[in-house]
XYZ file of C-alpha atoms in Angstrom:
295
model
C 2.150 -8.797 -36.259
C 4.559 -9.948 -33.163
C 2.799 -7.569 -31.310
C -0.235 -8.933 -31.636
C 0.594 -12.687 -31.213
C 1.881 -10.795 -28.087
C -1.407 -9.427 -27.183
C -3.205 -12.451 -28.385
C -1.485 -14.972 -26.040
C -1.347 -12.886 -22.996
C -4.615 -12.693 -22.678
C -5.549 -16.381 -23.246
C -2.771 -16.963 -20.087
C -4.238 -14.376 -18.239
C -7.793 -15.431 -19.035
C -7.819 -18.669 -16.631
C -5.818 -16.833 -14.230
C -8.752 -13.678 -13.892
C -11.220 -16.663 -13.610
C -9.819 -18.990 -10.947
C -8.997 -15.612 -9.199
C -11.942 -13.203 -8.622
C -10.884 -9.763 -7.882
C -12.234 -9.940 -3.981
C -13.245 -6.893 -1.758
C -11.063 -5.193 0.660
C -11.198 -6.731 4.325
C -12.648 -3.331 4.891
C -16.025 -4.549 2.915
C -16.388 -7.532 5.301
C -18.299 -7.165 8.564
C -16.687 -8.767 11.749
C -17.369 -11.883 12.836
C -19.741 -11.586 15.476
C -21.755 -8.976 13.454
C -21.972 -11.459 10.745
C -23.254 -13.936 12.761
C -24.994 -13.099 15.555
C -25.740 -15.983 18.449
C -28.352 -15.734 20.917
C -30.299 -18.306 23.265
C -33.712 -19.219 23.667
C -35.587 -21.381 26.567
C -37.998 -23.880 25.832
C -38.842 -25.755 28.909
C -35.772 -28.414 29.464
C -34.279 -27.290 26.117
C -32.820 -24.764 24.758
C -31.704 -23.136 21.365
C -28.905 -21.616 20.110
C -30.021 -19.624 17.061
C -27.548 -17.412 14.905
C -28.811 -14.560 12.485
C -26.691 -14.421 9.424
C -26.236 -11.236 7.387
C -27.106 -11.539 4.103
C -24.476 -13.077 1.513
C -23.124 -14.881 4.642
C -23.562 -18.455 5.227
C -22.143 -21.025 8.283
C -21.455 -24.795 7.791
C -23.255 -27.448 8.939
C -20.178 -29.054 10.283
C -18.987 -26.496 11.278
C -21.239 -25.982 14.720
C -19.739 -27.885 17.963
C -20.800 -26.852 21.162
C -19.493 -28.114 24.770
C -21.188 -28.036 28.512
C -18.880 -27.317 31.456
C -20.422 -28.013 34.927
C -18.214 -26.672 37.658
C -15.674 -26.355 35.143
C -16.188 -30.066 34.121
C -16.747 -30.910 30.741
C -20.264 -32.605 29.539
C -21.284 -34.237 26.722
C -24.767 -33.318 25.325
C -26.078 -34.201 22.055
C -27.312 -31.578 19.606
C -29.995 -31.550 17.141
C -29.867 -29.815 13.482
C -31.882 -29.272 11.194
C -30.643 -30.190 7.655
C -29.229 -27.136 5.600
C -28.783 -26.236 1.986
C -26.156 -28.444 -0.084
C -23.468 -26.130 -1.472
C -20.426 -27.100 -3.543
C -17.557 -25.769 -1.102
C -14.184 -24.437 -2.900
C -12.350 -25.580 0.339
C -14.926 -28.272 1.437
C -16.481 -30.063 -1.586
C -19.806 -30.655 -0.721
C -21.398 -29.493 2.303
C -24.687 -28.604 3.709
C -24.502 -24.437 5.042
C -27.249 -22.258 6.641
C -28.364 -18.910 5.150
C -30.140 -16.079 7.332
C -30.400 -18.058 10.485
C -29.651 -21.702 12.090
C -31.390 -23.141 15.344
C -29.063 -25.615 17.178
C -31.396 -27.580 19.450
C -29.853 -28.555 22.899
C -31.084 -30.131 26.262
C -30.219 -28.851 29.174
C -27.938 -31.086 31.692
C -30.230 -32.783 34.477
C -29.576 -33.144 38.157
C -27.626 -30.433 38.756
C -27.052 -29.144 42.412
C -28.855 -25.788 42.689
C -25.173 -24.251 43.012
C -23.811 -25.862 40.106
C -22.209 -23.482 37.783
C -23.330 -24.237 34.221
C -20.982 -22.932 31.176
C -21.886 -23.876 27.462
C -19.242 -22.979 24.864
C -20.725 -22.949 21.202
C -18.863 -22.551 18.069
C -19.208 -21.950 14.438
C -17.550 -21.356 11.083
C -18.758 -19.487 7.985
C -17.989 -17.862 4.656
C -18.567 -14.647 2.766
C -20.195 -15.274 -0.341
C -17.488 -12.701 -1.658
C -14.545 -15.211 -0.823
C -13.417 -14.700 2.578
C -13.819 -17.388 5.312
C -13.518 -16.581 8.478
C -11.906 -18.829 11.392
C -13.840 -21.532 13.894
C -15.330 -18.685 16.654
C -16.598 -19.814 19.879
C -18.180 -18.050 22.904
C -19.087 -19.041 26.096
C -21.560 -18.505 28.121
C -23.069 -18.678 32.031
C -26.259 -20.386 31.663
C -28.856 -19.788 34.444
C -31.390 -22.285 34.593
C -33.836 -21.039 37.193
C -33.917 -17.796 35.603
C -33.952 -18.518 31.935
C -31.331 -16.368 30.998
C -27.645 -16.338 30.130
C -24.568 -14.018 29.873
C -21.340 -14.166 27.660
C -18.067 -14.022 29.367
C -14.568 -14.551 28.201
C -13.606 -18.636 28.268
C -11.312 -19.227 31.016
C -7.241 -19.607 30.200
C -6.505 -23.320 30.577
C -4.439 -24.329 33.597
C -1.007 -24.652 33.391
C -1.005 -28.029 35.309
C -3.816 -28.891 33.104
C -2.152 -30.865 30.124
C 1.923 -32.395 30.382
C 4.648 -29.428 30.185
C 6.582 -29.552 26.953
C 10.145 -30.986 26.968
C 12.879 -28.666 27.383
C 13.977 -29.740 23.672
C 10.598 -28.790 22.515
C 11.225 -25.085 23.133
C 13.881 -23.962 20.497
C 16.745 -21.693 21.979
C 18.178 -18.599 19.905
C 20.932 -20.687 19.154
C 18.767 -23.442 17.673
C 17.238 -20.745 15.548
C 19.996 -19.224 14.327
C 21.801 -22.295 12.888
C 18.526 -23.383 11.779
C 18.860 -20.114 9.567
C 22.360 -20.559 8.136
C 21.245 -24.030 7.164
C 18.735 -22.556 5.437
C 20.628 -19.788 4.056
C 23.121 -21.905 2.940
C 20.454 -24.477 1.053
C 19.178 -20.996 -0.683
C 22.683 -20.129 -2.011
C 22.698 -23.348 -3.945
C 19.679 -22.124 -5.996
C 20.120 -21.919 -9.598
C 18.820 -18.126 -9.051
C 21.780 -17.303 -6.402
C 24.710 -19.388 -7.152
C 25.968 -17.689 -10.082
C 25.163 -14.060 -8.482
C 27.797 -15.037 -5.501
C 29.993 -16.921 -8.290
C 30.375 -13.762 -9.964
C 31.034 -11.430 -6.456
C 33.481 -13.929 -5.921
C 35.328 -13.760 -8.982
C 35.418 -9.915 -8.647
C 36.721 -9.862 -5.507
C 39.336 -12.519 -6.087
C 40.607 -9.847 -8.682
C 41.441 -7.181 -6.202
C 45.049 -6.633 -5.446
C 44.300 -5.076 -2.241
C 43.767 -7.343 0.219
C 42.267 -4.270 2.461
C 39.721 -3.508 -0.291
C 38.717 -6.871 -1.124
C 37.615 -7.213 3.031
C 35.853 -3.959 2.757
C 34.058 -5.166 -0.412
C 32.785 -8.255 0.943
C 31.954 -6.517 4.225
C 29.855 -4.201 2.270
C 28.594 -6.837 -0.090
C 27.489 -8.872 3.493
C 25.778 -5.720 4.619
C 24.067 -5.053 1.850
C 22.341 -8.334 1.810
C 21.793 -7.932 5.432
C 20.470 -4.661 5.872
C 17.758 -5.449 2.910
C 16.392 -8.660 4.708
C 16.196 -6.689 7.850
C 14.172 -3.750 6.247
C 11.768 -6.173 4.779
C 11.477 -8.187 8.057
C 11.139 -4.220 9.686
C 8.401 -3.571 7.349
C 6.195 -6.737 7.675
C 6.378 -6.254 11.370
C 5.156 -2.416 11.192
C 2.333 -3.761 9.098
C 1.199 -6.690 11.225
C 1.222 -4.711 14.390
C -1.038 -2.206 12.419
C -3.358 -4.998 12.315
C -2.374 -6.622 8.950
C -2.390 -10.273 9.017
C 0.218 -10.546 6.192
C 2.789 -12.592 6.531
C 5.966 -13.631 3.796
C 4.979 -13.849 0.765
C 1.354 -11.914 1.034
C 1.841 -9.954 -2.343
C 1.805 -12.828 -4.292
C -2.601 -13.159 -2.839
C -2.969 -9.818 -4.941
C -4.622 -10.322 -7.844
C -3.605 -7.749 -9.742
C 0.229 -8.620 -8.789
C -0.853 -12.006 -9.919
C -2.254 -10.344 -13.396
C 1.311 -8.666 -13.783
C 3.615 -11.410 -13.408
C 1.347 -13.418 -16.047
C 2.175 -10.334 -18.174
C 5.587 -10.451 -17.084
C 6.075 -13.999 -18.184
C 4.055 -14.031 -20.984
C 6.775 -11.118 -22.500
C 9.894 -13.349 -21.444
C 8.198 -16.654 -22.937
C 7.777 -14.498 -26.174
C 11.193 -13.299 -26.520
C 12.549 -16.516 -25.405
C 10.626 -17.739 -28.498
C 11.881 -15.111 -30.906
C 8.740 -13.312 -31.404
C 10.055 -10.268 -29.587
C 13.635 -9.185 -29.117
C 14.597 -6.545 -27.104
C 17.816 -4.488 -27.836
C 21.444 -5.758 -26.974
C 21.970 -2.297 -25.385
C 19.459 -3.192 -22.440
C 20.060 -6.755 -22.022
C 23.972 -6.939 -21.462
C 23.402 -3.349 -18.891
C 23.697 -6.094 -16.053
C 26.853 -7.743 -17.102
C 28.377 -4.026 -17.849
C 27.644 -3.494 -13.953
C 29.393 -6.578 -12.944
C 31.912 -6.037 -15.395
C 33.244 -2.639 -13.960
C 36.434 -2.840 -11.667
C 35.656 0.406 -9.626
């Protein structure tokens, strides 16, 4: 009977939790940006259009488009025209009006202009997987030649260094800065009801050695320990983001099924917490036994 109250209340805590979080494709499954969404330009006289094709189950916001003139490297405001899209209620937007299979951005070309002039239009855009992923704001640029009719992409051009105010030398933190930064932290951590009694403990143990020799070596070791394990994990999300991962601290907890076992996990503890499942004495006090032993 405990065992199924067990069964019965895991699953109504894991029920809302399998709802609110879909079991999503791989990034693998998702095409790249700029096959997803594909940008060209059209001539019409003094106009022109920007139209994107969208692959299907791929949509771009309405807000989302922006688009920006540069005459001999000048910016230039021109307004845009677009046409109204389909309302959508947005998980990270609320309601917003997105485009489905293609948009056409209607623009007007910039008028007396100097045969020479060189004419660059940046456009942007943002869109959404039906799936669940959402990519960034992507913008490319373009060289826009009027008396031909045609255009070309090329890579935007790096801002000057002299363009905006340099930072203040206090704005660029030194390895000193950073490294009491981190002991601050560190020591805010060990004050966590999850750490303090773990060092209260080491430090009652140690206080217990005779040997003043061991007791360094212990606490050296102990320091290592710790040390060497934040340094492998640090080791091992840097292998994976230069393999082209964009994971970051904490990245395992945006797994679903992780997500799924913890609610398992907890469900378990919440039961024997509650007395509807005990677990043997043997296994429970095999932490304090460790703690306990002098060697």
């Amino acid at each position: 009977m405990k065992m199924l109250h067990m069964l019965l209340l895991s699953l109504l805590f894991l029920s809302p939790v399998a709802a609110a979080s879909p079991m999503l494709p791989a990034d693998d499954d998702f095409l790249p940006v700029e096959q997803a969404y594909q940008l060209s330009i059209e001539f019409d006289g003094p106009r022109l259009w920007l139209v994107w094709q969208m692959a299907d189950n791929y949509y771009l916001y309405r807000h989302g488009f922006a688009h920006q003139w540069h005459v001999n490297g000048q910016p230039l405001a021109v307004e845009a025209i677009l046409p109204g899209g389909i309302v959508k209620q947005d998980d990270y937007f609320g309601e917003v009006e997105v485009y489905y299979r293609q948009a056409a951005l209607e623009l007007t070309l910039p008028q007396g202009l100097a045969p020479d002039d060189e004419l660059l239009l940046t456009a942007s855009s943002q869109g959404c997987a039906d799936a669940g992923l959402c990519y960034p704001p992507y913008s490319q640029t373009f060289v826009i030649d009027r008396a031909g009719s045609s255009y070309r992409q090329v890579e935007p051009a790096a801002p000057s260094p002299a363009a905006g105010p340099a930072l203040p030398a206090a704005a660029d933190p030194s390895l000193a800065w950073g490294l009491l930064a981190a002991l601050l932290g560190g020591l805010i951590l060990n004050l966590m009801p999850c750490v303090f009694p773990v060092l209260s403990i080491k430090a009652l143990q140690l206080v217990r050695e005779q040997n003043v020799r061991q007791m360094r070596l212990h606490g050296l070791l102990y320091m290592a320990g710790v040390v060497a394990s934040f340094l492998l994990i640090a080791a091992l999300l840097l292998f994976l983001r230069s393999a082209g991962n964009a994971i970051g601290w904490g990245f395992q907890l945006q797994n679903p099924w992780l997500i799924a076992c913890l609610v398992y996990l907890f469900v378990v503890l919440a039961m024997n917490m509650a007395g509807l499942v005990q677990f043997g004495l043997r296994w429970m006090g095999v932490g304090q036994s460790l703690t306990e032993r002098g060697d």
